[in-house]
Amino acid sequence: MKGKISPWAWVPSLYFAEGIPYFIVNTISVIMFKKMGMSNGDVAMYTGLLYLPWVIKPLWSPFVDIIRTKRWWVLAMQVIMSAAFAAAAFSLPHPSPGVVASGHAPVSLFAVTLVLFWIAAFASATHDIAADGFYMLALDRRDQSLFVGIRSTFYRLASIFGQGVLVVAAGLLESRTGDIPESWMITVLMSSVLFAGVTLYHVFVLPDEKACPDIAAGEGRQEPAARRTAKEIFCGFGRTFSTFFRKKYVWTAIIFMLLYRLPEAFLLKMMNPFLLDPAASGGLGLSTENVGIVYGTVGVAALTVGGIIGGIAASRLGLKKSLWPMALAMTLPCLTFVWLSMVQPDNLVVISICVFIEQFGYGFGFTAYMLYMMYFSDGEFKTAHYSICTAFMALSMMLPGMVAGYVQESVGYRWFFWIVMACCIATAAVTFSISRHVKE
């Protein structure tokens, strides 16, 4: 087709845009609220609740099929997220330095900001549904295979930008201005402006689903809603859920999905507060910009490398033989945080190495989890069943994360990380339970 827009023009930016709001809502929010004086318990509880849209997004995914086009949903959600982040920036309270230093700022100060982050979270989860659907509609099978690595790469770049660059920028602003609330207001506002720019770019470069003959015809890639009624879609939706819960060993699989990542669910929610808290409180006392470097760049790089090596290992060994090595890789590196909490080093290189080891193990061990979800979803409705599995995956991170802060406050960082190690027993138990059912 003459004038056809190359996928290179929009696939990288689409998946960069998919990643940015997720990391702002689920990771940057932890650091921001912590730096503005919210207690660890409240930070974990209220940012943990922000996971909910990713848990329940399969419930409204049929509406994305029924109403409008995937392109419309992508652009509409990007507009909503841009507006929500801009409003969140201006809604941030300016507590006094004394309140910030106390570490017990009342949650009521942040109520409006949390509501706006909730709106952004729901828009982001909906954007994920629409973006993945648009990707499959706008590209033929050959291009889908060709760009699967590109989309993953730019999602990881979004992770580095969100957890690294933006956090470092906030830290530098804190150092220059000495005003923590103002620094985070500027950072969130910059994120909003950037996202608005990406949205405007997509208005012009995302292919029109109805105008493009490659989408409107050929290879069975027509818009599903154009061929089915709402009643048919909801009947199919109900059948999808019923067939999922009739699968063999379904409850064993669900328990595995909920508990395999239990140590990591606790640890990830408290990792940044631990890096930020002063030594007197049991933390490492890093500055905001150093947290951005250690966790947002070194940690993300380790996670990515671990995932790549895990994929290579699994492709050679198979899922059954990979399960135990990956389960051990998922759990044993958590010992680095036990050591960090006991020694409390102030050397940035040593801290970075420990974070690298832990995140590498997490990336390597997470491969088995993803492969098992694919294995369990195989068969009729495998795409929809995989979506249900990812909802359980999000729930597995949400529930422990919500209480992690209260547990840490009650026992301190040192005992908290020993509790994380005790949770490794759950990982081993559920790995054993499914290993008997997985076939080569």
PDB file of N, CA, C and O in Angstrom, residues 10 13 16 34 73 108 123 130 134 143 145 162 213 218 222 253 265 275 292 337 361 372 378 383:
ATOM      1  N   TRP A  10       6.047   3.223  14.834  1.00  0.00           N
ATOM      2  CA  TRP A  10       5.128   3.260  15.967  1.00  0.00           C
ATOM      3  C   TRP A  10       5.272   2.112  16.975  1.00  0.00           C
ATOM      4  O   TRP A  10       4.897   2.284  18.148  1.00  0.00           O
ATOM      5  N   SER A  13       7.667   3.222  19.988  1.00  0.00           N
ATOM      6  CA  SER A  13       7.069   4.271  20.819  1.00  0.00           C
ATOM      7  C   SER A  13       5.826   3.772  21.550  1.00  0.00           C
ATOM      8  O   SER A  13       5.546   4.182  22.681  1.00  0.00           O
ATOM      9  N   PHE A  16       7.107   1.748  24.510  1.00  0.00           N
ATOM     10  CA  PHE A  16       7.711   2.678  25.455  1.00  0.00           C
ATOM     11  C   PHE A  16       6.596   3.369  26.245  1.00  0.00           C
ATOM     12  O   PHE A  16       6.670   3.509  27.472  1.00  0.00           O
ATOM     13  N   LYS A  34       7.389   7.944  49.821  1.00  0.00           N
ATOM     14  CA  LYS A  34       8.354   7.732  50.903  1.00  0.00           C
ATOM     15  C   LYS A  34       9.148   9.009  51.169  1.00  0.00           C
ATOM     16  O   LYS A  34       9.321   9.417  52.330  1.00  0.00           O
ATOM     17  N   TRP A  73      -8.904   3.376  21.492  1.00  0.00           N
ATOM     18  CA  TRP A  73      -8.638   3.107  22.904  1.00  0.00           C
ATOM     19  C   TRP A  73      -7.207   3.500  23.278  1.00  0.00           C
ATOM     20  O   TRP A  73      -6.974   4.063  24.357  1.00  0.00           O
ATOM     21  N   SER A 108      -4.142  11.279  54.387  1.00  0.00           N
ATOM     22  CA  SER A 108      -5.148  12.230  53.899  1.00  0.00           C
ATOM     23  C   SER A 108      -4.529  13.353  53.078  1.00  0.00           C
ATOM     24  O   SER A 108      -5.176  13.904  52.186  1.00  0.00           O
ATOM     25  N   ALA A 123      -6.331   3.491  33.395  1.00  0.00           N
ATOM     26  CA  ALA A 123      -6.081   3.839  31.992  1.00  0.00           C
ATOM     27  C   ALA A 123      -4.901   3.050  31.444  1.00  0.00           C
ATOM     28  O   ALA A 123      -4.923   2.590  30.293  1.00  0.00           O
ATOM     29  N   ALA A 130      -5.486  -2.669  24.817  1.00  0.00           N
ATOM     30  CA  ALA A 130      -5.676  -2.104  23.485  1.00  0.00           C
ATOM     31  C   ALA A 130      -4.396  -2.152  22.656  1.00  0.00           C
ATOM     32  O   ALA A 130      -4.428  -2.458  21.460  1.00  0.00           O
ATOM     33  N   PHE A 134      -3.975  -4.014  19.222  1.00  0.00           N
ATOM     34  CA  PHE A 134      -3.646  -3.234  18.033  1.00  0.00           C
ATOM     35  C   PHE A 134      -2.419  -3.828  17.331  1.00  0.00           C
ATOM     36  O   PHE A 134      -2.369  -3.919  16.099  1.00  0.00           O
ATOM     37  N   ASP A 143       5.553  -9.928  10.642  1.00  0.00           N
ATOM     38  CA  ASP A 143       5.981  -8.721  11.346  1.00  0.00           C
ATOM     39  C   ASP A 143       5.779  -8.836  12.852  1.00  0.00           C
ATOM     40  O   ASP A 143       6.552  -8.282  13.640  1.00  0.00           O
ATOM     41  N   SER A 145       6.260 -11.502  14.606  1.00  0.00           N
ATOM     42  CA  SER A 145       7.445 -12.231  15.068  1.00  0.00           C
ATOM     43  C   SER A 145       8.687 -11.351  15.022  1.00  0.00           C
ATOM     44  O   SER A 145       9.519 -11.379  15.930  1.00  0.00           O
ATOM     45  N   GLY A 162      11.870   5.227  33.459  1.00  0.00           N
ATOM     46  CA  GLY A 162      10.982   5.527  34.570  1.00  0.00           C
ATOM     47  C   GLY A 162      11.642   5.351  35.923  1.00  0.00           C
ATOM     48  O   GLY A 162      11.595   6.239  36.773  1.00  0.00           O
ATOM     49  N   PRO A 213      -6.151  -1.426   4.144  1.00  0.00           N
ATOM     50  CA  PRO A 213      -6.678  -2.687   3.615  1.00  0.00           C
ATOM     51  C   PRO A 213      -5.975  -3.903   4.177  1.00  0.00           C
ATOM     52  O   PRO A 213      -6.532  -4.985   4.222  1.00  0.00           O
ATOM     53  N   GLY A 218      -7.914  -9.859   4.893  1.00  0.00           N
ATOM     54  CA  GLY A 218      -6.760 -10.749   4.766  1.00  0.00           C
ATOM     55  C   GLY A 218      -6.295 -11.346   6.073  1.00  0.00           C
ATOM     56  O   GLY A 218      -6.259 -10.704   7.104  1.00  0.00           O
ATOM     57  N   GLN A 222      -9.313  -9.324  10.967  1.00  0.00           N
ATOM     58  CA  GLN A 222     -10.331  -8.297  11.089  1.00  0.00           C
ATOM     59  C   GLN A 222     -10.647  -8.044  12.555  1.00  0.00           C
ATOM     60  O   GLN A 222     -10.452  -8.882  13.405  1.00  0.00           O
ATOM     61  N   ALA A 253      -2.181 -25.084  40.005  1.00  0.00           N
ATOM     62  CA  ALA A 253      -1.591 -24.035  39.175  1.00  0.00           C
ATOM     63  C   ALA A 253      -1.829 -22.654  39.769  1.00  0.00           C
ATOM     64  O   ALA A 253      -0.920 -21.810  39.793  1.00  0.00           O
ATOM     65  N   ALA A 265       7.684 -10.584  46.126  1.00  0.00           N
ATOM     66  CA  ALA A 265       6.590  -9.638  46.325  1.00  0.00           C
ATOM     67  C   ALA A 265       6.813  -8.803  47.581  1.00  0.00           C
ATOM     68  O   ALA A 265       6.572  -7.586  47.589  1.00  0.00           O
ATOM     69  N   LEU A 275      16.613   1.180  50.801  1.00  0.00           N
ATOM     70  CA  LEU A 275      17.749   1.931  50.254  1.00  0.00           C
ATOM     71  C   LEU A 275      17.715   3.386  50.707  1.00  0.00           C
ATOM     72  O   LEU A 275      18.771   4.005  50.901  1.00  0.00           O
ATOM     73  N   GLY A 292      18.054   5.846  42.112  1.00  0.00           N
ATOM     74  CA  GLY A 292      17.747   5.764  40.686  1.00  0.00           C
ATOM     75  C   GLY A 292      18.823   5.030  39.915  1.00  0.00           C
ATOM     76  O   GLY A 292      18.534   4.265  38.984  1.00  0.00           O
ATOM     77  N   PHE A 337      20.078  -9.253  50.666  1.00  0.00           N
ATOM     78  CA  PHE A 337      19.448  -8.190  51.443  1.00  0.00           C
ATOM     79  C   PHE A 337      19.489  -8.478  52.941  1.00  0.00           C
ATOM     80  O   PHE A 337      19.496  -7.548  53.755  1.00  0.00           O
ATOM     81  N   GLY A 361      19.053 -12.884  39.730  1.00  0.00           N
ATOM     82  CA  GLY A 361      18.384 -14.122  40.140  1.00  0.00           C
ATOM     83  C   GLY A 361      16.888 -14.058  39.917  1.00  0.00           C
ATOM     84  O   GLY A 361      16.264 -15.028  39.476  1.00  0.00           O
ATOM     85  N   TYR A 372       5.654 -21.488  32.702  1.00  0.00           N
ATOM     86  CA  TYR A 372       4.592 -22.330  33.248  1.00  0.00           C
ATOM     87  C   TYR A 372       3.219 -21.753  32.914  1.00  0.00           C
ATOM     88  O   TYR A 372       2.281 -22.497  32.606  1.00  0.00           O
ATOM     89  N   ASP A 378      -2.021 -23.442  27.479  1.00  0.00           N
ATOM     90  CA  ASP A 378      -2.087 -24.065  26.158  1.00  0.00           C
ATOM     91  C   ASP A 378      -3.418 -24.790  25.953  1.00  0.00           C
ATOM     92  O   ASP A 378      -4.005 -25.339  26.885  1.00  0.00           O
ATOM     93  N   THR A 383      -4.998 -17.684  24.537  1.00  0.00           N
ATOM     94  CA  THR A 383      -4.691 -16.273  24.745  1.00  0.00           C
ATOM     95  C   THR A 383      -5.473 -15.716  25.925  1.00  0.00           C
ATOM     96  O   THR A 383      -4.924 -15.030  26.794  1.00  0.00           O
TER      97      THR A 383
END
